[in-house]
Backbone as a ProteinNet text record, in pm:
[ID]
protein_1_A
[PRIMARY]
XXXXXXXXXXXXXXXXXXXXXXXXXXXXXXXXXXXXXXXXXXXXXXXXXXXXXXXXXXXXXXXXXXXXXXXXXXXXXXXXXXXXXXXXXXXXXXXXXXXXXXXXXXXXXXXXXXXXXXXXXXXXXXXXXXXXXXXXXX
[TERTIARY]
81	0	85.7	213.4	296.6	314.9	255.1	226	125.2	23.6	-120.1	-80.7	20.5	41	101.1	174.9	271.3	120.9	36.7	-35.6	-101.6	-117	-214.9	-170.9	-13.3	63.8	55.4	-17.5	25.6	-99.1	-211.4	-373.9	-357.4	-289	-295.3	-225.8	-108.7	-92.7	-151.9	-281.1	-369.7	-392.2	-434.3	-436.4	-280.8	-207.5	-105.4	-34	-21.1	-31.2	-85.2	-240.9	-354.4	-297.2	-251.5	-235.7	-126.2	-22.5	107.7	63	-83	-108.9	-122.1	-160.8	-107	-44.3	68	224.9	307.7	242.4	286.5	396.1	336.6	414.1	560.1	569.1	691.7	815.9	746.3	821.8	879	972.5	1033.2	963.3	907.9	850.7	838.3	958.1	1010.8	922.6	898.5	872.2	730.3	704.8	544.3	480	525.7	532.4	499.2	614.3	596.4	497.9	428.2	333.8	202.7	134.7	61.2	105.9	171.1	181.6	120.3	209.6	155.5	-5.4	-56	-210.4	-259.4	-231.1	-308.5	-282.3	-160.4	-148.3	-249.3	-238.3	-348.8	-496.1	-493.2	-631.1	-733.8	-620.7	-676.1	-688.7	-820.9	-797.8	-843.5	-892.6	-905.9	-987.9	-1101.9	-1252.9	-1228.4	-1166.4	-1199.6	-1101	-1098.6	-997.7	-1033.1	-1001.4	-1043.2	-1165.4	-1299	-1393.3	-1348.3	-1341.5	-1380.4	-1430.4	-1553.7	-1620.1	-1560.7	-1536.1	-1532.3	-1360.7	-1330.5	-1107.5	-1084.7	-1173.1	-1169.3	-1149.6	-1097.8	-1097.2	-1237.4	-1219.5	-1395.8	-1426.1	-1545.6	-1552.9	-1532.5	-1563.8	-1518.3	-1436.2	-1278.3	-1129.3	-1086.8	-1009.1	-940.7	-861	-881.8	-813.4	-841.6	-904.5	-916.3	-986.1	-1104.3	-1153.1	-1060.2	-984.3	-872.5	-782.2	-755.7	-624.9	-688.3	-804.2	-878.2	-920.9	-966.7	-922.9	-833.7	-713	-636.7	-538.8	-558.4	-548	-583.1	-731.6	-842.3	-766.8	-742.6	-722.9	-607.8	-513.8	-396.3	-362.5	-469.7	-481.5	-523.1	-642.8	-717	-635.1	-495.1	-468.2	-373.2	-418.8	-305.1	-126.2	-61.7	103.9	125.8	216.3	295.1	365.5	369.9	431.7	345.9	222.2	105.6	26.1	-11.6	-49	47.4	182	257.7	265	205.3	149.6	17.8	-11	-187.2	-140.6	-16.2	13.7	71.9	189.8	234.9	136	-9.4	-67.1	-135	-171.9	-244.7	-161.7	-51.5	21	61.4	103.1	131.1	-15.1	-131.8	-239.4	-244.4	-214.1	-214.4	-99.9	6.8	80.6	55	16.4	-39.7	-176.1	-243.7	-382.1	-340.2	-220.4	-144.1	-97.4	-17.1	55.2	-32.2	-129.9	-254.7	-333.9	-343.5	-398	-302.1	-194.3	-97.9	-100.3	-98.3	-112.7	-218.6	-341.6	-485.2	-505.6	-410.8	-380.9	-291.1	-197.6	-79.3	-163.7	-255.7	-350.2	-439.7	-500.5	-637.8	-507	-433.4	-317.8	-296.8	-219.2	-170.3	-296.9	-419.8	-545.8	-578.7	-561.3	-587.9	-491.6	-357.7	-265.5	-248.2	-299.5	-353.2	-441.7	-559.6	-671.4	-661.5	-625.6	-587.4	-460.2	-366.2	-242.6	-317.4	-466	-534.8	-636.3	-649.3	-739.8	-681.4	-554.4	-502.6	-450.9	-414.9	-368.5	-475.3	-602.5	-716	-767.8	-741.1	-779.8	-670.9	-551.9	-434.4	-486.1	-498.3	-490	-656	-709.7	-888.8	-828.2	-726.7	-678.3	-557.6	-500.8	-468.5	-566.6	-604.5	-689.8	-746.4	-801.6	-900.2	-810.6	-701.4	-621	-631.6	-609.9	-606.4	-503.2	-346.4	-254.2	-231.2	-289	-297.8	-392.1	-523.9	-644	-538	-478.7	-383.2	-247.9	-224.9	-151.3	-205.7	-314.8	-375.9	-422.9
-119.6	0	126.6	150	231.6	293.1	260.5	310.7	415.3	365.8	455.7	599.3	553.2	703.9	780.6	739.7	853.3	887.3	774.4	834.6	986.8	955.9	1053.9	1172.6	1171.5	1262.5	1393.8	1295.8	1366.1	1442.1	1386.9	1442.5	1605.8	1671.5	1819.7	1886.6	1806.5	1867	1813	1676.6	1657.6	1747.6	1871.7	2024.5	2016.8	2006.4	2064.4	1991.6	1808.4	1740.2	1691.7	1756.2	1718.9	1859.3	1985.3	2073.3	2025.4	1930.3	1900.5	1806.9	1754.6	1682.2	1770.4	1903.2	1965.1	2015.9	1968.5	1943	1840.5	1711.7	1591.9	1613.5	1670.8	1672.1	1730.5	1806.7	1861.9	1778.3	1639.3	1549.6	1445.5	1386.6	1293.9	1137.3	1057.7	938.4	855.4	881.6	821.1	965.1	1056	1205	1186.8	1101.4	1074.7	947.6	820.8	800	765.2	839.2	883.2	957.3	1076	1157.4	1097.7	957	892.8	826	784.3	674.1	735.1	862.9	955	1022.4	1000	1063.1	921.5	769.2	702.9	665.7	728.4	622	735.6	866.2	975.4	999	991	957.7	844.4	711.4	571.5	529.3	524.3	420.9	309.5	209.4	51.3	9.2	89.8	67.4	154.8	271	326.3	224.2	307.5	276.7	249.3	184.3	176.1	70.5	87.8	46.2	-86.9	-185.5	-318.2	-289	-221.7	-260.7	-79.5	47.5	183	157.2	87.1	137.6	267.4	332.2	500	471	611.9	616.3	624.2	621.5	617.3	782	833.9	985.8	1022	1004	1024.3	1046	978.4	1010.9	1113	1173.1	1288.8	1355.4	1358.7	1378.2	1306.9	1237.1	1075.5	1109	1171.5	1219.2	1262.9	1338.7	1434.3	1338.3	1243.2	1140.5	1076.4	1038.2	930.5	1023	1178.4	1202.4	1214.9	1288.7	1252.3	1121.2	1063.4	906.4	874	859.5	843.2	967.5	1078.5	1174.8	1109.8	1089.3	1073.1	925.9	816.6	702.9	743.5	857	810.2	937.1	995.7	1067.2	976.7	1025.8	971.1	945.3	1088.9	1101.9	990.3	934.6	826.3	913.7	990.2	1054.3	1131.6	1059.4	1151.1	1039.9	932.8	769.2	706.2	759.7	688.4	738.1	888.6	931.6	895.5	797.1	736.9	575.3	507	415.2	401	514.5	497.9	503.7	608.5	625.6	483.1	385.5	296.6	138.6	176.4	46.9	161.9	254.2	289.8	274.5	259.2	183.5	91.5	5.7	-110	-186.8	-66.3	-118.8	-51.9	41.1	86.3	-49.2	-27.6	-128.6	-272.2	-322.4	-463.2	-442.3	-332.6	-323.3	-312.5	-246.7	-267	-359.5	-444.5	-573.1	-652.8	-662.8	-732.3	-712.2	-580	-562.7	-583.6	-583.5	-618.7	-790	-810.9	-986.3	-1020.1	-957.5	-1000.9	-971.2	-847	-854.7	-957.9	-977.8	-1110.1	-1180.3	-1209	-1351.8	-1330.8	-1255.2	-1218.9	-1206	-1193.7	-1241.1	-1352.7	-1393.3	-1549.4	-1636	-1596.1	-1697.4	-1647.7	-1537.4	-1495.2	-1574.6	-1605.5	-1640.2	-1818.6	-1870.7	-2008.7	-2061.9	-1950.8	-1998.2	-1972	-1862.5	-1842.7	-1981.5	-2031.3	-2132.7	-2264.4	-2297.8	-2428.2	-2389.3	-2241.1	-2261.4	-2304.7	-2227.7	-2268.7	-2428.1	-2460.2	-2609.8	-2725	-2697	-2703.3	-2724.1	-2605.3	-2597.9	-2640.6	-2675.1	-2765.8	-2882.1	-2981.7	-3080.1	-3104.2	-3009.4	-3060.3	-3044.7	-2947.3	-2966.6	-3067.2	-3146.5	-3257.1	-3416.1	-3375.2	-3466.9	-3562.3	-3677.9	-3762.5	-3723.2	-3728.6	-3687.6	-3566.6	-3447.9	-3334.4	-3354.8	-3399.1	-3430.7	-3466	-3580.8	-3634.1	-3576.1	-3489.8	-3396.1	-3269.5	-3264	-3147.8	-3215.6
0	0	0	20.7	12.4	-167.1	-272.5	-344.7	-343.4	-272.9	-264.8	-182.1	-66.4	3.7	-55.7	-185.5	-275.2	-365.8	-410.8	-534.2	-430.6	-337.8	-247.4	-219	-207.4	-192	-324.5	-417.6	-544.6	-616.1	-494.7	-538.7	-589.1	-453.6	-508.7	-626.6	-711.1	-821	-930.2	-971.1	-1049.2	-1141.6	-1142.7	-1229.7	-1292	-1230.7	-1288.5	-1377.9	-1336.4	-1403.2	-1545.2	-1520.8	-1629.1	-1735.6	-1694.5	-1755.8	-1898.6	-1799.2	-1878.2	-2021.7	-2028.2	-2150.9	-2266.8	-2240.5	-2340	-2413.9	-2380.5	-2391	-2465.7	-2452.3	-2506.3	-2621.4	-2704.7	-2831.5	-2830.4	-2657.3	-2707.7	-2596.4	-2539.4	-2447.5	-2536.3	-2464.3	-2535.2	-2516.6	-2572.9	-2526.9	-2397.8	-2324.2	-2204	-2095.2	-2139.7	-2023.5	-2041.3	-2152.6	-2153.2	-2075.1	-2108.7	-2031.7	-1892.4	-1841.4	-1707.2	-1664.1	-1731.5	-1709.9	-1710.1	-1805	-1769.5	-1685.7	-1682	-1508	-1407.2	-1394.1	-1285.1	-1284.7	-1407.3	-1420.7	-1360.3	-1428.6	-1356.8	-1235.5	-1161.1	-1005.9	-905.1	-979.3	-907.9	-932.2	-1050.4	-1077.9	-1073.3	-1074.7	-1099.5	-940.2	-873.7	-764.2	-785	-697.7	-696.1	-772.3	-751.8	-789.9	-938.5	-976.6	-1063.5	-1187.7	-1297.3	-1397.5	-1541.7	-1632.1	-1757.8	-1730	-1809.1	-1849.7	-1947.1	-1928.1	-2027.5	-2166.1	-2202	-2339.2	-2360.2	-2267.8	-2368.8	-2423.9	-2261.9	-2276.2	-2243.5	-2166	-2123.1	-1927.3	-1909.4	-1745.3	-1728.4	-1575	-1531.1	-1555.4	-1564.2	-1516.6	-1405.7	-1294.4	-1189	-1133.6	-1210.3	-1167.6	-1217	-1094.6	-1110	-1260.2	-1332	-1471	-1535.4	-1472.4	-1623.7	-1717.2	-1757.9	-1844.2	-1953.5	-1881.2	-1974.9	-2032.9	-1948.4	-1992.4	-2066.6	-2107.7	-2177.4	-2325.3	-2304.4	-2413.2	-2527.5	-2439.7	-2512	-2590.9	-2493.4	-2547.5	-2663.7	-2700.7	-2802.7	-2938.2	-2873.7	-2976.3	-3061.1	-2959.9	-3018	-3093.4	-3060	-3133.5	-3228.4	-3248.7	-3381.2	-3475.1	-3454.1	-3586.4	-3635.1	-3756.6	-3866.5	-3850.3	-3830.7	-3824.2	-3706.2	-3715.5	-3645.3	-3501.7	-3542.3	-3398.1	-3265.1	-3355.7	-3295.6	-3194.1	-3302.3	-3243.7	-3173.3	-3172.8	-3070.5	-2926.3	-2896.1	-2755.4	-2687.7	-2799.1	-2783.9	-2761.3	-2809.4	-2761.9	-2658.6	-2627.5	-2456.3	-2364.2	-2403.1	-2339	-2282.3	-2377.8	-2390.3	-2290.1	-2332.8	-2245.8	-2122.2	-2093	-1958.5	-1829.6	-1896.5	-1818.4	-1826.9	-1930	-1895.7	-1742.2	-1759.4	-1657.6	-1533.7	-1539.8	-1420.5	-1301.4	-1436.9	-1424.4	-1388.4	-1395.3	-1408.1	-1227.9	-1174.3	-1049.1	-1026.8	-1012.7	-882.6	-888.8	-975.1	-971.1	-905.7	-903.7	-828.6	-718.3	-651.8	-524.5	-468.9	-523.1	-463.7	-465.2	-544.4	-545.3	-415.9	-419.7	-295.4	-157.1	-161.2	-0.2	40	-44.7	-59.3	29.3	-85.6	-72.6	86.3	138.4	293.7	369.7	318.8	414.7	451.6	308.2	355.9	395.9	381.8	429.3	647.7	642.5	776.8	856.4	739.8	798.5	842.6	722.9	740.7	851.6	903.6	989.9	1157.7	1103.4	1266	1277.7	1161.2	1126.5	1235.2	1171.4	1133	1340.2	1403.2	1528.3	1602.4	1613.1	1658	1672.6	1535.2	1530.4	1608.5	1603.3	1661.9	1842.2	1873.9	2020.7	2037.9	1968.3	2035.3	2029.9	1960.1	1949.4	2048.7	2057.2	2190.4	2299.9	2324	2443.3	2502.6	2359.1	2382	2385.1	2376.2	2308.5	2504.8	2517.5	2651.4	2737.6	2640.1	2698.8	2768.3	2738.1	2799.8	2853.6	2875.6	3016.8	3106.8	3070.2	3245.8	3296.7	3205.2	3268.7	3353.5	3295.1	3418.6	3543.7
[MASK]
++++++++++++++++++++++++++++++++++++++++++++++++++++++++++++++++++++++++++++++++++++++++++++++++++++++++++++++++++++++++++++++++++++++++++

């Protein structure tokens, strides 16, 4: 979860961030990028994120609207240098969307490997309890 306290950290420059998409064209691929990463680790929380059947952010997230436009914009022009800020855009959610699925995988995982070691002690200590050898020792 130490991702989420940086994305949170980063709520208040969202504006300033979302401002920088109008910019794209004059970053270098790698500065882009990065700039969606950072739109989706702030804008994207658990529940929100790309839609299944649109492939757009939710409305609701912080910039996502904006990031999802331009996305779309920049897929659907023609020049190659134009669709390729619509493709970083497109796999830098996907990897965004990939780490937080991992991490919402690794918690379940550490719940339940929680739940089953409180399981297996519980069941543990009724078995001894009941066990003969410990009756005649008390």
């Amino acid at each position: 979860r130490r991702n989420g306290c940086r994305a949170m950290a980063l709520r208040p420059f969202t504006p300033f961030l979302t401002s920088m998409l109008d910019h794209l064209h004059h970053m270098t691929p790698s500065q882009v990028r990065r700039l969606f990463l950072l739109l989706f680790a702030v804008g994207g929380g658990e529940d929100e994120g790309m839609d299944a059947n649109v492939g757009g952010m939710a409305a609701g997230s912080m910039g996502g609207a904006a990031t999802d436009i331009v996305i779309r914009k920049h897929l659907a022009l023609a020049p190659f240098a134009k669709k390729r800020i619509g493709i970083i855009g497109t796999v830098a959610y996907a990897v965004s969307r990939s780490s937080q699925l991992q991490e919402q995988q690794a918690f379940i995982d550490n719940e339940n490997n929680m739940a089953e070691t409180e399981a297996t002690c519980l069941a543990g200590s009724a078995a001894v309890a009941s066990s003969p050898i410990v009756k005649e020792i008390r």
